[in-house]
Every structure is written in C-alpha cells, then in structure tokens.
Coordinates of C-alpha atoms in Angstrom, one line a residue:
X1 CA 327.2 188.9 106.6
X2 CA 324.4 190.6 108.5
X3 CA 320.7 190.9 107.3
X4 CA 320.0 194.2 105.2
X5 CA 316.5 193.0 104.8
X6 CA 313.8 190.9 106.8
X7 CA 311.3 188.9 105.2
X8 CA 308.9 191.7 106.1
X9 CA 311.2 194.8 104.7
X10 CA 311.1 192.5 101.3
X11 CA 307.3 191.7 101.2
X12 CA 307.0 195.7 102.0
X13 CA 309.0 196.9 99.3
X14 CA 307.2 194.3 96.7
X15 CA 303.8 195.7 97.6
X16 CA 304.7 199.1 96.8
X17 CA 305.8 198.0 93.6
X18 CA 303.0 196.5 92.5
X19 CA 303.5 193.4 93.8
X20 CA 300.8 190.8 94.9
X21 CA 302.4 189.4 97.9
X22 CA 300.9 189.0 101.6
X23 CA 303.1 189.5 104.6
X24 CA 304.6 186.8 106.1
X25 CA 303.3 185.0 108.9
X26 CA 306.0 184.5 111.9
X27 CA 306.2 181.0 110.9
X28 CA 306.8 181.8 107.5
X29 CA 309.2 184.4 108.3
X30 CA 311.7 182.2 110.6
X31 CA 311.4 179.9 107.5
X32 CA 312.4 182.5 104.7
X33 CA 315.1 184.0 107.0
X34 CA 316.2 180.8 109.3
X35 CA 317.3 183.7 112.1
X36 CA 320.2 181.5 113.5
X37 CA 322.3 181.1 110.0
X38 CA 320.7 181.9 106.8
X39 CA 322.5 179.4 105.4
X40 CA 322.2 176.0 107.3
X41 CA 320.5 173.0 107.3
X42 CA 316.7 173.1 108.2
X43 CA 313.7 170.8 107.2
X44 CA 310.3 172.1 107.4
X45 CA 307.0 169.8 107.5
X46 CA 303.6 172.0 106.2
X47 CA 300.3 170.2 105.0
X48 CA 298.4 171.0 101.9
X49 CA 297.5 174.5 100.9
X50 CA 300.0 176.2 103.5
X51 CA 301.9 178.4 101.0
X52 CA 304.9 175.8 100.4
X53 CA 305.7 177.2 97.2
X54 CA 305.2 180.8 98.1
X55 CA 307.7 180.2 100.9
X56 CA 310.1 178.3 98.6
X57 CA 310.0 181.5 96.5
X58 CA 310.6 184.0 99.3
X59 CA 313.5 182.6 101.0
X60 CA 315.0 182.4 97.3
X61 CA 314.1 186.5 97.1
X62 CA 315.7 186.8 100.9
X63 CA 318.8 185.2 100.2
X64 CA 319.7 187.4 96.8
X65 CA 318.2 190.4 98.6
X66 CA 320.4 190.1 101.4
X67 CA 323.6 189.1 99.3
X68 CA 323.9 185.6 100.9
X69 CA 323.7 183.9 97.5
X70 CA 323.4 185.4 93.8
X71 CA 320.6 183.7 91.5
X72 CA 322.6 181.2 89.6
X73 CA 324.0 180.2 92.8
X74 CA 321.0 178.7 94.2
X75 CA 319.0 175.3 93.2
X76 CA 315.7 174.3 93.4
X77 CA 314.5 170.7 92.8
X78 CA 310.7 169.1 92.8
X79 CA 309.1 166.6 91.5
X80 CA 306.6 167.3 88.2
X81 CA 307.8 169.5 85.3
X82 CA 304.6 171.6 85.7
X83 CA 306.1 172.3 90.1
X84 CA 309.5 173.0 88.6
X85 CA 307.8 175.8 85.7
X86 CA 305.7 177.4 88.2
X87 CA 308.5 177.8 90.7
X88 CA 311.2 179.3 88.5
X89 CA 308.3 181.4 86.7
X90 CA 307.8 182.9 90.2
X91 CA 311.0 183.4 91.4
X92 CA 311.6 185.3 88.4
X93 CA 308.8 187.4 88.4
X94 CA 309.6 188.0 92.1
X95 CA 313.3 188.7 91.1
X96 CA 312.5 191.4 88.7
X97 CA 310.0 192.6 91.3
X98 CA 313.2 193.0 93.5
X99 CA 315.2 194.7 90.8
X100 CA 312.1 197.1 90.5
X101 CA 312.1 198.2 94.2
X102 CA 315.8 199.0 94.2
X103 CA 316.4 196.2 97.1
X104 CA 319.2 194.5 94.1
X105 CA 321.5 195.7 91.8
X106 CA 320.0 196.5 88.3
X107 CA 322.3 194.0 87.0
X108 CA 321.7 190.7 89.0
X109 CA 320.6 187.9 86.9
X110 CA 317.2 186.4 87.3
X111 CA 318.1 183.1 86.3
X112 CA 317.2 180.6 88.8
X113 CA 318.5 176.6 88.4
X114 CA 314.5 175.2 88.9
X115 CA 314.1 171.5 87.6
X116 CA 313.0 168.3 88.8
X117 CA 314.8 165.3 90.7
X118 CA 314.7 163.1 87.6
X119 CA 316.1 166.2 85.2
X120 CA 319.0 166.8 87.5
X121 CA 320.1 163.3 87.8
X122 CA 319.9 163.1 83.8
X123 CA 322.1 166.1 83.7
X124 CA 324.8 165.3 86.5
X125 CA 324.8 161.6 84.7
X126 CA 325.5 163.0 81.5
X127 CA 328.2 165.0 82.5
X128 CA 330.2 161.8 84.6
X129 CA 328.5 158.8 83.0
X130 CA 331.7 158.4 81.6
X131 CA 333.5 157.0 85.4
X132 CA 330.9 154.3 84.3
X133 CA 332.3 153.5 80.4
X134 CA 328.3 154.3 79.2
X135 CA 326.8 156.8 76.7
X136 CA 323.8 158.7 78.7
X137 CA 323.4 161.4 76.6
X138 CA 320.5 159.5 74.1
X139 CA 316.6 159.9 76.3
X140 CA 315.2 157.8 78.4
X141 CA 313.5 154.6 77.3
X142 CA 309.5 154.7 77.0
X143 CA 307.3 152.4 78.4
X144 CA 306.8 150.7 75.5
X145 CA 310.4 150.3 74.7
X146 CA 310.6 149.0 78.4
X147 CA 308.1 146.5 78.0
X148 CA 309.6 145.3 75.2
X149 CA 313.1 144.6 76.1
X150 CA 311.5 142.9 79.4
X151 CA 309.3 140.6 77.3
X152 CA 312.6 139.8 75.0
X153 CA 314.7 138.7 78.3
X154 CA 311.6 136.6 80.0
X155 CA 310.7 134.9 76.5
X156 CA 314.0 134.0 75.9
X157 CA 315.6 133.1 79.8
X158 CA 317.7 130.4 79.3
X159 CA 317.5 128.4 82.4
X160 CA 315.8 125.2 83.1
X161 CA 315.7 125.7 86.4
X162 CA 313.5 128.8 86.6
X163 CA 310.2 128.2 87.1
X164 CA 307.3 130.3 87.7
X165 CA 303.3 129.3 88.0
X166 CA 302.3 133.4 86.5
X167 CA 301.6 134.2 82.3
X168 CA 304.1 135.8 80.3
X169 CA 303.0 138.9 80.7
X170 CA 302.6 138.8 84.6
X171 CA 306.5 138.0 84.9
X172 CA 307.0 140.6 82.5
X173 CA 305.2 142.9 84.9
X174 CA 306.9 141.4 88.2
X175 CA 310.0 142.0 86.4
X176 CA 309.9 145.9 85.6
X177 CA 308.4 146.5 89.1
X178 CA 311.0 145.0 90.9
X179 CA 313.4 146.4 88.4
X180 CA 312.3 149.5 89.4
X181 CA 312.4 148.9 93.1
X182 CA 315.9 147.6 92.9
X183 CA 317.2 150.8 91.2
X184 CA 315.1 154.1 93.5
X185 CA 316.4 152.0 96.7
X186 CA 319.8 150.8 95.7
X187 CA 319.4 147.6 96.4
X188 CA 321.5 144.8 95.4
X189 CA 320.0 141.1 94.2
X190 CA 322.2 139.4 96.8
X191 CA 320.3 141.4 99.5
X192 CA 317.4 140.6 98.5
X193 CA 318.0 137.0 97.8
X194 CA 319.6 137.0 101.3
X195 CA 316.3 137.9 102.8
X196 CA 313.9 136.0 100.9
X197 CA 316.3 132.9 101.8
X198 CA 315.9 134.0 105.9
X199 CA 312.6 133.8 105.2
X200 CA 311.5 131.0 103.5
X201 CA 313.9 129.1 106.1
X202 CA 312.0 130.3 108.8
X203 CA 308.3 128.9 107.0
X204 CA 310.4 125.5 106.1
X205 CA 310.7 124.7 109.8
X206 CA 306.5 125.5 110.2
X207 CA 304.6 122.1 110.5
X208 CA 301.4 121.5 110.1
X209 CA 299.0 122.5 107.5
X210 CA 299.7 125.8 106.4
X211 CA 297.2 128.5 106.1
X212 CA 296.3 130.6 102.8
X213 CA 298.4 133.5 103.7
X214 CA 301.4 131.2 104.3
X215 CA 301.1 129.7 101.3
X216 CA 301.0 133.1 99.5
X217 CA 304.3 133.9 101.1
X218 CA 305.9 131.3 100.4
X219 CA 305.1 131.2 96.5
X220 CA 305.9 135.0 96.5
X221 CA 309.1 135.0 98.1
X222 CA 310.2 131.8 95.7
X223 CA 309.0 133.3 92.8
X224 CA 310.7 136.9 93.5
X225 CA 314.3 134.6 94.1
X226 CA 313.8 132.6 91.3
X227 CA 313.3 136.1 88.9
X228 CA 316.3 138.1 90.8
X229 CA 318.8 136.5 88.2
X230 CA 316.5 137.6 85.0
X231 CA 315.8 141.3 86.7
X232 CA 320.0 141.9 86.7
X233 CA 320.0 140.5 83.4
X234 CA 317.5 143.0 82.1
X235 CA 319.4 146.0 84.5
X236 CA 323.0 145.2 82.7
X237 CA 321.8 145.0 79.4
X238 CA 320.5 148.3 79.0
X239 CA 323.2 150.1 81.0
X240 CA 325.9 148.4 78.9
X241 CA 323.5 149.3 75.3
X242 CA 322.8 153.1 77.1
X243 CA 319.6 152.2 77.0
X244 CA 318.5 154.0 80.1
X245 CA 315.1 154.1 82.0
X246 CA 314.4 157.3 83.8
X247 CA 315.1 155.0 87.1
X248 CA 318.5 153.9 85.8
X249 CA 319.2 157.2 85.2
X250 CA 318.4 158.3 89.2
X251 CA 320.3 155.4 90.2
X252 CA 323.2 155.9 88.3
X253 CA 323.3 159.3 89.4
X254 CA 323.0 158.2 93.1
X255 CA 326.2 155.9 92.5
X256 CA 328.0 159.0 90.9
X257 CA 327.6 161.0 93.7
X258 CA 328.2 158.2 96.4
X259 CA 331.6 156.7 94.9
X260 CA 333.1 160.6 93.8
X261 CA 333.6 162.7 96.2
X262 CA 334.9 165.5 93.7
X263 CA 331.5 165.4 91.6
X264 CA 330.0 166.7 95.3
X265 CA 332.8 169.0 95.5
X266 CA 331.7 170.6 91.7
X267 CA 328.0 171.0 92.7
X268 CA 328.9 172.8 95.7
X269 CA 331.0 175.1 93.7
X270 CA 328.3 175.6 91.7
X271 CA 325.3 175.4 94.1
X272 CA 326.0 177.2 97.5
X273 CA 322.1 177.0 98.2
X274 CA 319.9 173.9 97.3
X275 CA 316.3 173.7 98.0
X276 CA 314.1 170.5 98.0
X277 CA 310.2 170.9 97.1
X278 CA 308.3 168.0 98.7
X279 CA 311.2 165.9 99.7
X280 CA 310.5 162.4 100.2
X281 CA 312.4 159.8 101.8
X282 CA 310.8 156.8 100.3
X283 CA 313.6 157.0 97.5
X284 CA 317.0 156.2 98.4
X285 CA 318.2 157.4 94.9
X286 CA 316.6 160.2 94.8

C-alpha cells in the first residue's frame, strides 16, 4: 500500500481545522513515516523535551491516515498511568481532528489500546494465568501486604543453618529487593548462587590480611547465598496463594509469552502495530 498522505499533508490538513500542531521537522518526519516500510522495525533515541510524545502521536495519525493500520489495531505502552492518559487523550483528539479534515472515514473508531507495561502484563496474565494452574485476576499486593508476608517467612525460617549478622527488618528489606530483582530479570536462584559461589572461591584462595572492601564482599556475597533459599520461599508462596506483586505479575507475563508461542500469535492478531514510550532495557521482563 502506497502513501496517500505524508507527515506534512497530515499536519497541513490539522492546521486548517483548527488544530494546534507544528510541522514536522525532517527528522520527525522520517520518524512518523519510516520512508523504507511504514511498518518495520525501527528504534529511535531523542533526549528530553524533543517532542517524543508528539511524535508517538503522529506516526499513530499517519498509520490510520494512510490505511496501514485501523485504531484498535495499534498498541501503545509507557511507563506511568499519567504517560499512558496523556497519550491516548491525544491520539484521540488528534483522531477526531483527522475525522474532521475528511483525511478518514466518518466511521473509524478512535479508540486507541494506550496503557502501561505493568497494566498489559496484568491483562495478558489474566487471560493465560491459567497454563500456570494460578488465579491472577484478584490486584496486586500493596506494600504493606508485601512487607508483611516477608516478615512472616524471615521470622519463621526454619533452618539452623542460616545465619545472617543484619536486624530483622534489614533481611526483611534484603529479601523484597532481591525478590524483586530476581523477578524484572528472570533470574533463577541457582544462577545466582552459581555466581556468588565463583566468587567467594576466588577471595578463599586470597592470602594475607584482607582489606575493608574485601571483607564487605565477602559478607555480602555469603549473606545474599545464605537468603536465596528464603527469597524462593517467599516467590512460591504467593504465586501458589495468587497473591501477586506487580513484579510477579511482569514476570509471569514474560514466562507466558516466552514458553507459548500461540499467546504471541494472538497479540499479533490483535496488534499489527506496537509502540514502546521510553523503552528501557534494564528490565528483562518487561
């Protein structure tokens, strides 16, 4: 299908409606229109303050212009509720802007799929938490709630061999923070147990008198193995109660789309445009 409309026809016909939008720079308008195939692959890097979400809008009001994509076809994810309102509040009003110049069909729907990372992992885990044999469809847990459950599983660790020098409360805090880790970069306690192990190998064969920051490692490192054991504990218990943390829920959702290939297959059906706000790659789930 061949363009109807550049980036500039649009931006034209919005202005003579009414609408407050500024042409598009050239790099802006290679971004909206991605010249070679509208509909590939493409990352773009921009700073601060550089129109991101203007741009985000625009190629969303390019690709139903043109007729590569209808509304509902189309997904956009971010990271705060108050990015995902602002986006879909925009698209719309530039949808209806569209409708108004005569550039779509009176009929197209505005309706835009606009939501965060965390929501769509929440939905695509309700929908197939049952591969798992879990109930996801109750929220996620609060912090309190959290902090709770991880104070019930340190207070009452039943091992005799665990030791650790911290409070209570600290190994209640070392054990939701690396709880958390564990789940956004799906990694296993073996792994990391694996590595701490190389590691503390590697200081046993130092002689000598250690220095401070030695020292530190090697308490850290022992301490982190020794509460591996108590952080799968805490993960298993509330999948297998349903008791869900937004970070199980990402997880769980990552493992859903790695280990079945036909929930990928569905989105694509439903999705034949996604578009990522501010994606980062310091999240493996997400």
């Amino acid at each position: 299908m061949s363009e109807k409309y550049s980036p500039q026809d649009i931006a034209a016909a919005l202005q003579k409606v009414g609408a407050k939008v500024f042409d598009p720079t050239v790099e802006q308008s290679a971004i909206i229109s991605i010249s070679t195939n509208p509909l590939e692959p493409a990352v773009v890097i921009a700073g601060a303050g550089s129109g991101k979400t203007e741009t985000m809008a625009a190629r969303v009001i390019y690709l139903v212009a043109n007729g590569y994509a209808r509304p509902d076809q189309i997904l956009g994810l971010t990271f705060t509720r108050k990015a995902a309102g602002e986006l879909a509040i925009r698209i719309r009003t530039r949808l209806r802007q569209l409708r108004a110049a005569k550039l779509i069909p009176e009929n197209t729907p505005l309706e835009v799929s606009v939501t965060t990372y965390h929501s769509y992992a929440a939905r695509l885990l309700s929908e197939h938490s049952i591969r798992f044999g879990i109930d996801a469809d109750i929220s996620p847990m609060g912090d309190a709630a959290m902090w709770q459950l991880a104070n019930d599983v340190v207070r009452n660790w039943d091992d005799a061999t665990y030791t650790n020098e911290s409070a209570i409360n600290t190994v209640v805090s070392d054990l939701l923070g690396l709880a958390k880790l564990m789940l956004e970069h799906q990694v296993r306690p073996d792994a990391i147990e694996a590595a701490d192990l190389a590691v503390l190998q590697e200081l046993s064969k130092m002689s000598g008198d250690l220095n401070d920051q030695v020292r530190k490692v090697n308490r850290v490192l022992t301490q982190r193995t020794g509460l591996l054991p108590m952080v799968e504990s805490f993960i298993k218990r509330r999948q297998q109660s349903g008791q869900l943390s937004f970070d199980d829920q990402m997880s769980l959702a990552a493992d859903i789309a790695v280990n079945f290939a036909d929930v990928g297959e569905l989105e694509r059906a439903k999705y034949s445009v996604v578009l990522l706000d501010e994606y980062q790659d310091t999240s493996q789930s997400q």
